[in-house]
Amino acid sequence: MKRVLILFYLAAFSAFLLSVTGCADKNTVIDQNSQVPDHNWTYINKFRFDVTIDDAAIPYNLYMNLRVTADYKYSNIFVLITQTGPDKKPEIKRYELKLASKDGEWLGKGSGNLYSYQSPFRTNYKFPVKGVYHIYIEQNMRDNPLREVSDVGLRVEKAQAP
């Protein structure tokens, strides 16, 4: 009887692993997050993400991933996003991400003391040429360090046809 239970649990665990690993989104180019040391994001702490674009003819959606704690003291965050392509020419843009409504309610998905955001900053964007792009995300708020920021990340996916 014990042997049957062990075999059953092994089979169930194997099926679970197959279902989890088999569900990877084929449209995702990168979905990567980096931890902010001690939840204190300083000006010099720029997060770099390397993105390999194999097809410049199709559009992509680019998202900034962010996690803050419930103790983050602002309702928004400003960031600078720098994109450097194979031509080595940097393109810098400033973006604002709204984190809370006017009444103070967090807009992100909450889990315990953390709130997660995935905000698009470029949609249906066509990269100029194929190759490796370096995308840097840095905080652009007045506070240095900016406290209670847990993680910063980037997601790039192939845009879906409407």
Coordinates of N, CA, C and O in Angstrom, one line a residue:
M1 N 0.8 -1.2 0.0 CA 0.0 0.0 0.0 C 0.9 1.3 0.0 O 0.6 2.2 -0.7
K2 N 1.9 1.2 0.8 CA 2.8 2.4 0.9 C 3.5 2.6 -0.5 O 3.6 3.8 -0.9
R3 N 3.8 1.6 -1.2 CA 4.5 1.7 -2.5 C 3.5 2.3 -3.5 O 3.9 3.2 -4.3
V4 N 2.2 2.0 -3.5 CA 1.2 2.6 -4.4 C 1.1 4.1 -4.1 O 1.0 4.9 -5.0
L5 N 1.1 4.5 -2.8 CA 1.0 5.9 -2.5 C 2.2 6.7 -3.0 O 2.0 7.8 -3.5
I6 N 3.4 6.1 -2.8 CA 4.6 6.8 -3.3 C 4.5 7.0 -4.8 O 4.8 8.0 -5.3
L7 N 4.1 5.9 -5.5 CA 4.0 6.0 -7.0 C 3.0 7.0 -7.4 O 3.2 7.8 -8.4
F8 N 1.9 7.1 -6.7 CA 0.8 8.0 -7.0 C 1.4 9.5 -6.8 O 1.1 10.3 -7.7
Y9 N 2.0 9.7 -5.7 CA 2.5 11.1 -5.4 C 3.6 11.5 -6.4 O 3.7 12.6 -6.9
L10 N 4.5 10.5 -6.8 CA 5.5 10.8 -7.9 C 4.8 11.1 -9.2 O 5.2 12.1 -9.9
A11 N 3.8 10.4 -9.6 CA 3.1 10.7 -10.8 C 2.4 12.0 -10.8 O 2.5 12.8 -11.7
A12 N 1.8 12.3 -9.7 CA 1.1 13.6 -9.5 C 2.1 14.8 -9.6 O 1.9 15.8 -10.2
F13 N 3.2 14.6 -8.9 CA 4.3 15.7 -8.9 C 4.8 15.9 -10.3 O 5.0 17.0 -10.8
S14 N 5.1 14.8 -11.0 CA 5.6 14.8 -12.4 C 4.6 15.6 -13.3 O 4.9 16.4 -14.2
A15 N 3.3 15.3 -13.2 CA 2.3 15.9 -14.0 C 2.2 17.4 -13.7 O 2.1 18.3 -14.6
F16 N 2.4 17.8 -12.4 CA 2.4 19.2 -12.0 C 3.6 19.9 -12.6 O 3.4 21.0 -13.2
L17 N 4.8 19.3 -12.6 CA 6.0 19.9 -13.2 C 5.8 20.1 -14.7 O 6.2 21.2 -15.2
L18 N 5.2 19.1 -15.4 CA 5.0 19.3 -16.8 C 4.0 20.4 -17.1 O 4.2 21.1 -18.1
S19 N 3.0 20.5 -16.3 CA 2.0 21.6 -16.6 C 2.6 22.9 -16.3 O 2.3 23.9 -17.1
V20 N 3.4 23.1 -15.3 CA 4.0 24.4 -15.0 C 5.1 24.7 -16.1 O 5.1 25.9 -16.6
T21 N 5.9 23.8 -16.4 CA 7.0 24.2 -17.4 C 6.5 24.2 -18.8 O 7.1 24.9 -19.7
G22 N 5.4 23.6 -19.1 CA 4.8 23.6 -20.5 C 4.0 24.9 -20.8 O 3.5 25.0 -21.9
C23 N 3.8 25.8 -19.8 CA 2.9 26.9 -20.0 C 3.7 28.2 -20.3 O 3.1 29.3 -20.2
A24 N 4.9 28.1 -20.7 CA 5.7 29.3 -20.9 C 5.1 30.0 -22.1 O 4.8 29.4 -23.1
D25 N 5.0 31.4 -22.0 CA 4.5 32.2 -23.1 C 5.5 32.3 -24.2 O 6.5 32.9 -24.0
K26 N 5.1 31.8 -25.4 CA 6.0 31.8 -26.5 C 6.3 33.2 -27.1 O 7.2 33.5 -27.8
N27 N 5.4 34.2 -26.7 CA 5.5 35.6 -27.2 C 6.5 36.4 -26.3 O 6.9 37.5 -26.7
T28 N 6.8 35.9 -25.2 CA 7.7 36.6 -24.3 C 9.1 36.6 -24.7 O 9.7 35.5 -24.9
V29 N 9.8 37.7 -24.9 CA 11.2 37.8 -25.2 C 12.0 37.8 -23.9 O 13.0 37.1 -23.8
I30 N 11.6 38.6 -23.0 CA 12.2 38.7 -21.7 C 11.2 39.2 -20.6 O 10.3 39.9 -20.9
D31 N 11.2 38.6 -19.4 CA 10.4 39.0 -18.3 C 11.3 38.8 -17.1 O 11.4 37.7 -16.5
Q32 N 12.0 39.8 -16.7 CA 13.1 39.7 -15.7 C 13.0 40.8 -14.7 O 12.7 42.0 -15.0
N33 N 13.2 40.5 -13.4 CA 13.1 41.4 -12.3 C 14.4 41.4 -11.5 O 15.1 40.3 -11.5
S34 N 14.8 42.5 -11.0 CA 16.0 42.6 -10.1 C 15.6 43.2 -8.8 O 14.8 44.2 -8.8
Q35 N 16.2 42.7 -7.7 CA 15.9 43.2 -6.4 C 16.6 44.6 -6.2 O 17.8 44.7 -6.6
V36 N 15.9 45.5 -5.5 CA 16.6 46.7 -5.1 C 17.2 46.5 -3.7 O 16.5 46.0 -2.8
P37 N 18.5 46.7 -3.6 CA 19.2 46.4 -2.4 C 18.6 47.2 -1.2 O 18.4 48.4 -1.3
D38 N 18.2 46.5 -0.2 CA 17.7 47.1 1.1 C 16.4 47.9 0.8 O 16.1 48.8 1.6
H39 N 15.8 47.7 -0.3 CA 14.5 48.5 -0.7 C 14.8 50.0 -0.8 O 13.9 50.8 -0.6
N40 N 16.1 50.3 -1.0 CA 16.5 51.7 -1.2 C 17.1 52.0 -2.6 O 18.2 51.6 -2.8
W41 N 16.3 52.5 -3.5 CA 16.7 52.7 -4.9 C 17.5 54.1 -5.0 O 16.8 55.1 -4.9
T42 N 18.8 54.0 -5.2 CA 19.6 55.2 -5.3 C 19.7 55.6 -6.8 O 19.5 54.8 -7.7
Y43 N 20.2 56.9 -7.0 CA 20.4 57.4 -8.4 C 21.4 56.5 -9.1 O 21.3 56.3 -10.3
I44 N 22.4 56.1 -8.5 CA 23.5 55.3 -9.2 C 23.1 53.9 -9.5 O 23.8 53.2 -10.2
N45 N 22.0 53.4 -8.9 CA 21.6 52.0 -9.1 C 20.6 52.0 -10.3 O 19.4 52.0 -10.2
K46 N 21.3 51.8 -11.5 CA 20.5 51.7 -12.7 C 20.4 50.2 -13.0 O 21.4 49.5 -12.9
F47 N 19.2 49.8 -13.4 CA 19.0 48.3 -13.7 C 19.1 48.1 -15.2 O 18.5 48.8 -15.9
R48 N 19.9 47.2 -15.6 CA 20.2 46.9 -17.0 C 19.6 45.6 -17.4 O 19.7 44.6 -16.7
F49 N 18.9 45.6 -18.5 CA 18.3 44.4 -19.1 C 18.7 44.3 -20.6 O 18.6 45.3 -21.3
D50 N 19.2 43.2 -20.9 CA 19.6 42.9 -22.3 C 18.6 42.2 -23.1 O 18.1 41.1 -22.6
V51 N 18.1 42.7 -24.2 CA 17.0 42.2 -25.0 C 17.5 41.8 -26.4 O 18.0 42.7 -27.0
T52 N 17.4 40.6 -26.8 CA 17.8 40.2 -28.1 C 16.6 40.2 -29.0 O 15.6 39.4 -28.8
I53 N 16.6 41.0 -30.0 CA 15.5 41.1 -31.0 C 15.9 40.4 -32.3 O 16.9 40.8 -32.9
D54 N 15.2 39.3 -32.6 CA 15.5 38.5 -33.8 C 14.8 39.0 -35.0 O 15.2 38.6 -36.1
D55 N 13.7 39.7 -34.8 CA 12.8 40.1 -35.9 C 12.4 41.5 -35.7 O 11.5 41.8 -34.9
A56 N 13.0 42.5 -36.5 CA 12.6 43.9 -36.4 C 11.4 44.2 -37.2 O 10.9 45.4 -37.1
A57 N 10.8 43.3 -37.9 CA 9.6 43.6 -38.7 C 8.3 43.5 -37.9 O 7.3 44.0 -38.4
I58 N 8.4 42.9 -36.7 CA 7.1 42.7 -36.0 C 7.1 43.7 -34.8 O 8.2 44.1 -34.3
P59 N 5.9 44.1 -34.3 CA 5.8 45.0 -33.2 C 6.0 44.3 -31.8 O 5.6 43.1 -31.7
Y60 N 6.4 45.0 -30.9 CA 6.6 44.5 -29.5 C 5.9 45.4 -28.5 O 5.8 46.6 -28.7
N61 N 5.6 44.9 -27.3 CA 5.1 45.7 -26.2 C 6.1 45.6 -25.1 O 6.7 44.5 -24.8
L62 N 6.5 46.8 -24.6 CA 7.5 46.8 -23.5 C 6.8 47.3 -22.2 O 6.0 48.3 -22.2
Y63 N 7.1 46.6 -21.1 CA 6.5 46.9 -19.8 C 7.6 47.1 -18.8 O 8.6 46.4 -18.8
M64 N 7.3 48.0 -17.9 CA 8.2 48.2 -16.7 C 7.5 47.4 -15.5 O 6.3 47.6 -15.3
N65 N 8.2 46.5 -14.9 CA 7.7 45.8 -13.7 C 8.2 46.5 -12.5 O 9.4 47.0 -12.5
L66 N 7.4 46.6 -11.5 CA 7.7 47.3 -10.3 C 7.0 46.7 -9.1 O 5.8 46.3 -9.2
R67 N 7.7 46.6 -8.0 CA 7.1 46.2 -6.7 C 7.5 47.2 -5.6 O 8.7 47.5 -5.5
V68 N 6.5 47.7 -4.9 CA 6.8 48.6 -3.8 C 6.1 48.0 -2.5 O 5.2 47.2 -2.6
T69 N 6.6 48.4 -1.4 CA 6.0 48.0 -0.1 C 4.8 49.0 0.2 O 4.7 50.0 -0.4
A70 N 4.0 48.6 1.1 CA 2.9 49.4 1.5 C 3.4 50.7 2.2 O 2.6 51.6 2.3
D71 N 4.6 50.7 2.6 CA 5.2 51.9 3.2 C 5.8 52.9 2.2 O 6.3 54.0 2.6
Y72 N 5.7 52.7 0.9 CA 6.1 53.6 -0.1 C 5.3 54.9 0.1 O 4.1 54.8 0.2
K73 N 5.9 56.1 0.1 CA 5.2 57.2 0.6 C 4.6 58.1 -0.6 O 4.0 59.2 -0.3
Y74 N 4.7 57.7 -1.8 CA 4.2 58.5 -2.9 C 3.1 57.7 -3.7 O 3.0 56.5 -3.6
S75 N 2.3 58.4 -4.4 CA 1.3 57.8 -5.2 C 1.7 57.5 -6.7 O 0.9 57.1 -7.5
N76 N 3.0 57.9 -7.0 CA 3.5 57.7 -8.3 C 5.0 57.5 -8.2 O 5.6 57.5 -7.1
I77 N 5.6 57.3 -9.4 CA 7.1 57.2 -9.5 C 7.5 57.7 -10.9 O 6.8 57.4 -11.8
F78 N 8.5 58.4 -10.9 CA 9.1 58.8 -12.2 C 10.4 58.0 -12.4 O 11.2 57.9 -11.5
V79 N 10.5 57.6 -13.7 CA 11.7 56.8 -14.0 C 12.3 57.3 -15.3 O 11.5 57.9 -16.1
L80 N 13.6 57.1 -15.5 CA 14.2 57.4 -16.8 C 14.5 56.0 -17.4 O 15.1 55.1 -16.8
I81 N 14.1 55.8 -18.7 CA 14.3 54.5 -19.4 C 15.2 54.9 -20.6 O 14.8 55.7 -21.4
T82 N 16.4 54.3 -20.6 CA 17.4 54.5 -21.6 C 17.4 53.2 -22.5 O 17.6 52.1 -21.9
Q83 N 17.3 53.4 -23.8 CA 17.4 52.2 -24.7 C 18.6 52.5 -25.6 O 18.7 53.5 -26.3
T84 N 19.6 51.6 -25.6 CA 20.7 51.6 -26.5 C 20.7 50.4 -27.4 O 20.7 49.3 -26.9
G85 N 20.7 50.7 -28.7 CA 20.6 49.6 -29.7 C 22.0 49.2 -30.2 O 23.0 49.7 -29.7
P86 N 22.0 48.4 -31.2 CA 23.2 47.9 -31.9 C 24.0 49.1 -32.4 O 25.3 49.0 -32.5
D87 N 23.4 50.2 -32.7 CA 24.1 51.4 -33.2 C 24.8 52.2 -32.1 O 25.4 53.2 -32.3
K88 N 24.6 51.8 -30.8 CA 25.2 52.4 -29.6 C 24.7 53.8 -29.3 O 25.2 54.5 -28.4
K89 N 23.6 54.3 -30.0 CA 23.1 55.6 -29.8 C 22.0 55.5 -28.7 O 21.0 54.8 -28.9
P90 N 22.1 56.1 -27.6 CA 21.1 56.0 -26.5 C 19.9 56.9 -26.8 O 20.0 58.0 -27.3
E91 N 18.7 56.4 -26.4 CA 17.5 57.1 -26.4 C 16.9 57.1 -25.0 O 16.7 56.1 -24.5
I92 N 16.7 58.3 -24.5 CA 16.3 58.4 -23.1 C 14.9 59.1 -23.0 O 14.7 60.1 -23.7
K93 N 14.0 58.5 -22.2 CA 12.7 59.0 -22.0 C 12.3 59.0 -20.6 O 12.7 58.0 -19.9
R94 N 11.5 59.9 -20.1 CA 11.0 60.0 -18.7 C 9.6 59.5 -18.7 O 8.8 60.0 -19.5
Y95 N 9.3 58.6 -17.8 CA 7.9 58.1 -17.7 C 7.4 58.2 -16.2 O 8.2 58.2 -15.3
E96 N 6.1 58.4 -16.1 CA 5.5 58.4 -14.8 C 4.6 57.2 -14.7 O 3.8 56.9 -15.6
L97 N 4.7 56.5 -13.6 CA 3.8 55.4 -13.3 C 3.0 55.7 -12.1 O 3.5 56.0 -11.0
K98 N 1.6 55.7 -12.3 CA 0.7 56.0 -11.2 C 0.6 54.7 -10.3 O 0.3 53.6 -10.9
L99 N 0.8 54.8 -9.0 CA 0.8 53.7 -8.1 C -0.5 53.6 -7.2 O -0.9 52.6 -6.8
A100 N -1.1 54.8 -7.0 CA -2.3 54.8 -6.1 C -3.3 55.8 -6.7 O -2.9 56.8 -7.4
S101 N -4.5 55.6 -6.3 CA -5.6 56.5 -6.7 C -5.6 57.8 -5.8 O -4.8 57.8 -4.9
K102 N -6.4 58.7 -6.2 CA -6.4 60.0 -5.4 C -6.8 59.8 -3.9 O -6.4 60.5 -3.1
D103 N -7.6 58.7 -3.7 CA -8.0 58.4 -2.3 C -7.0 57.6 -1.5 O -7.2 57.2 -0.4
G104 N -5.8 57.3 -2.2 CA -4.8 56.6 -1.5 C -4.8 55.1 -1.7 O -3.9 54.4 -1.2
E105 N -5.8 54.5 -2.5 CA -5.8 53.1 -2.7 C -4.8 52.7 -3.7 O -4.7 53.2 -4.8
W106 N -4.0 51.6 -3.3 CA -3.0 51.1 -4.3 C -3.6 50.5 -5.5 O -4.6 49.8 -5.4
L107 N -3.1 50.8 -6.7 CA -3.6 50.3 -7.9 C -3.0 49.0 -8.4 O -3.5 48.3 -9.2
G108 N -1.9 48.6 -7.7 CA -1.3 47.3 -8.1 C -1.9 46.1 -7.4 O -2.8 46.2 -6.7
K109 N -1.4 45.0 -7.8 CA -1.8 43.7 -7.2 C -1.1 43.5 -5.9 O 0.1 43.5 -5.8
G110 N -1.9 43.4 -4.8 CA -1.3 43.2 -3.5 C -1.1 41.8 -3.1 O -1.9 40.9 -3.4
S111 N 0.0 41.6 -2.4 CA 0.3 40.3 -1.8 C 1.1 40.6 -0.5 O 2.3 40.9 -0.6
G112 N 0.4 40.5 0.6 CA 1.0 40.8 1.9 C 1.3 42.3 1.9 O 0.4 43.1 1.8
N113 N 2.6 42.6 2.1 CA 3.0 44.0 2.2 C 3.5 44.6 0.9 O 4.0 45.7 0.8
L114 N 3.4 43.8 -0.2 CA 4.0 44.2 -1.5 C 2.9 44.4 -2.5 O 1.9 43.7 -2.5
Y115 N 3.1 45.4 -3.4 CA 2.2 45.7 -4.4 C 3.0 45.7 -5.8 O 4.0 46.3 -5.9
S116 N 2.5 44.9 -6.7 CA 3.1 44.7 -8.0 C 2.4 45.4 -9.1 O 1.2 45.5 -9.2
Y117 N 3.3 46.0 -10.0 CA 2.8 46.7 -11.2 C 3.5 46.2 -12.4 O 4.6 45.9 -12.4
Q118 N 2.7 46.2 -13.5 CA 3.3 46.0 -14.8 C 2.7 47.0 -15.8 O 1.6 46.9 -16.2
S119 N 3.5 48.0 -16.0 CA 3.0 49.2 -16.8 C 3.6 49.3 -18.1 O 4.8 49.3 -18.3
P120 N 2.8 49.4 -19.2 CA 3.3 49.5 -20.5 C 3.9 50.9 -20.8 O 3.4 51.9 -20.3
F121 N 5.1 50.9 -21.4 CA 5.7 52.2 -21.7 C 5.9 52.3 -23.2 O 6.1 53.4 -23.7
R122 N 5.8 51.3 -23.9 CA 5.9 51.3 -25.4 C 5.0 50.1 -25.9 O 5.2 49.0 -25.5
T123 N 4.0 50.4 -26.7 CA 3.1 49.4 -27.3 C 3.2 49.4 -28.8 O 3.4 50.5 -29.4
N124 N 3.1 48.3 -29.3 CA 3.3 48.1 -30.8 C 4.5 48.8 -31.3 O 4.5 49.5 -32.4
Y125 N 5.6 48.7 -30.6 CA 6.8 49.3 -31.0 C 7.7 48.4 -31.8 O 7.8 47.2 -31.6
K126 N 8.2 49.0 -32.9 CA 9.1 48.2 -33.8 C 10.5 48.7 -33.6 O 10.8 49.9 -33.7
F127 N 11.4 47.8 -33.2 CA 12.8 48.1 -33.0 C 13.4 48.4 -34.4 O 13.0 47.7 -35.3
P128 N 14.3 49.4 -34.4 CA 14.8 49.8 -35.7 C 15.5 48.6 -36.5 O 15.3 48.5 -37.7
V129 N 16.3 47.9 -35.8 CA 17.1 46.8 -36.5 C 17.1 45.6 -35.5 O 16.9 45.8 -34.3
K130 N 17.4 44.4 -36.0 CA 17.5 43.3 -35.1 C 18.9 43.4 -34.4 O 19.8 44.0 -34.9
G131 N 19.0 42.7 -33.3 CA 20.3 42.8 -32.5 C 20.0 42.8 -31.0 O 18.9 42.7 -30.6
V132 N 21.0 43.1 -30.3 CA 20.9 43.2 -28.8 C 20.7 44.7 -28.4 O 21.5 45.5 -28.8
Y133 N 19.7 44.9 -27.6 CA 19.4 46.2 -27.1 C 19.6 46.2 -25.6 O 19.3 45.2 -24.9
H134 N 20.2 47.2 -25.0 CA 20.4 47.4 -23.6 C 19.4 48.4 -23.1 O 19.3 49.5 -23.6
I135 N 18.5 48.0 -22.1 CA 17.5 48.9 -21.6 C 17.9 49.1 -20.1 O 18.0 48.1 -19.4
Y136 N 18.0 50.4 -19.7 CA 18.3 50.8 -18.4 C 17.1 51.5 -17.8 O 16.5 52.3 -18.4
I137 N 16.8 51.1 -16.5 CA 15.8 51.8 -15.8 C 16.4 52.4 -14.5 O 17.0 51.7 -13.8
E138 N 16.2 53.7 -14.4 CA 16.7 54.4 -13.2 C 15.6 55.3 -12.6 O 14.7 55.8 -13.3
Q139 N 15.6 55.4 -11.3 CA 14.6 56.2 -10.6 C 14.9 57.7 -10.9 O 16.0 58.1 -11.0
N140 N 13.8 58.5 -11.0 CA 14.0 60.0 -11.3 C 13.1 60.8 -10.3 O 12.4 61.7 -10.8
M141 N 13.1 60.4 -9.1 CA 12.4 61.1 -8.0 C 13.4 62.1 -7.3 O 14.6 62.0 -7.5
R142 N 12.8 62.9 -6.4 CA 13.7 63.8 -5.7 C 14.4 63.1 -4.5 O 15.5 63.5 -4.2
D143 N 13.8 62.1 -4.0 CA 14.4 61.4 -2.9 C 15.6 60.5 -3.4 O 15.5 59.8 -4.4
N144 N 16.7 60.5 -2.6 CA 17.8 59.7 -2.9 C 18.4 59.2 -1.6 O 19.0 60.0 -0.9
P145 N 18.2 58.0 -1.2 CA 17.5 56.9 -1.9 C 16.0 57.0 -1.9 O 15.5 57.6 -1.0
L146 N 15.4 56.4 -2.8 CA 13.9 56.3 -2.9 C 13.6 55.0 -2.1 O 14.0 53.9 -2.5
R147 N 13.0 55.2 -0.9 CA 12.7 54.0 0.0 C 11.5 53.2 -0.4 O 10.6 53.7 -0.9
E148 N 11.5 52.0 0.0 CA 10.4 51.0 0.0 C 10.1 50.6 -1.5 O 9.0 50.2 -1.8
V149 N 11.1 50.5 -2.3 CA 11.0 49.9 -3.7 C 11.7 48.6 -3.6 O 12.9 48.5 -3.3
S150 N 10.9 47.5 -3.9 CA 11.5 46.2 -3.7 C 12.1 45.6 -4.9 O 13.2 45.0 -4.8
D151 N 11.5 45.7 -6.1 CA 12.0 45.1 -7.3 C 11.7 46.0 -8.5 O 10.7 46.7 -8.5
V152 N 12.6 45.9 -9.5 CA 12.4 46.7 -10.8 C 12.6 45.6 -11.9 O 13.5 44.8 -11.8
G153 N 11.8 45.7 -12.9 CA 12.0 44.7 -14.0 C 11.5 45.2 -15.3 O 11.0 46.3 -15.5
L154 N 11.7 44.3 -16.3 CA 11.3 44.6 -17.7 C 10.7 43.4 -18.3 O 11.1 42.3 -18.1
R155 N 9.6 43.6 -19.0 CA 9.0 42.6 -19.8 C 8.9 43.1 -21.3 O 8.4 44.2 -21.5
V156 N 9.3 42.3 -22.2 CA 9.2 42.6 -23.6 C 8.5 41.4 -24.2 O 8.9 40.2 -24.0
E157 N 7.4 41.6 -25.0 CA 6.7 40.5 -25.6 C 6.3 40.9 -27.0 O 6.2 42.1 -27.3
K158 N 6.2 39.9 -27.9 CA 5.7 40.2 -29.2 C 4.2 40.6 -29.1 O 3.4 40.0 -28.4
A159 N 3.9 41.7 -29.8 CA 2.5 42.2 -29.7 C 1.6 41.3 -30.5 O 1.9 40.7 -31.5
Q160 N 0.4 41.1 -29.9 CA -0.6 40.2 -30.5 C -1.4 41.0 -31.5 O -1.7 42.1 -31.4
A161 N -1.7 40.3 -32.6 CA -2.5 40.9 -33.7 C -3.9 41.1 -33.1 O -4.5 40.2 -32.4
P162 N -4.6 42.3 -33.4 CA -5.9 42.5 -32.9 C -7.0 41.6 -33.5 O -6.9 41.0 -34.4

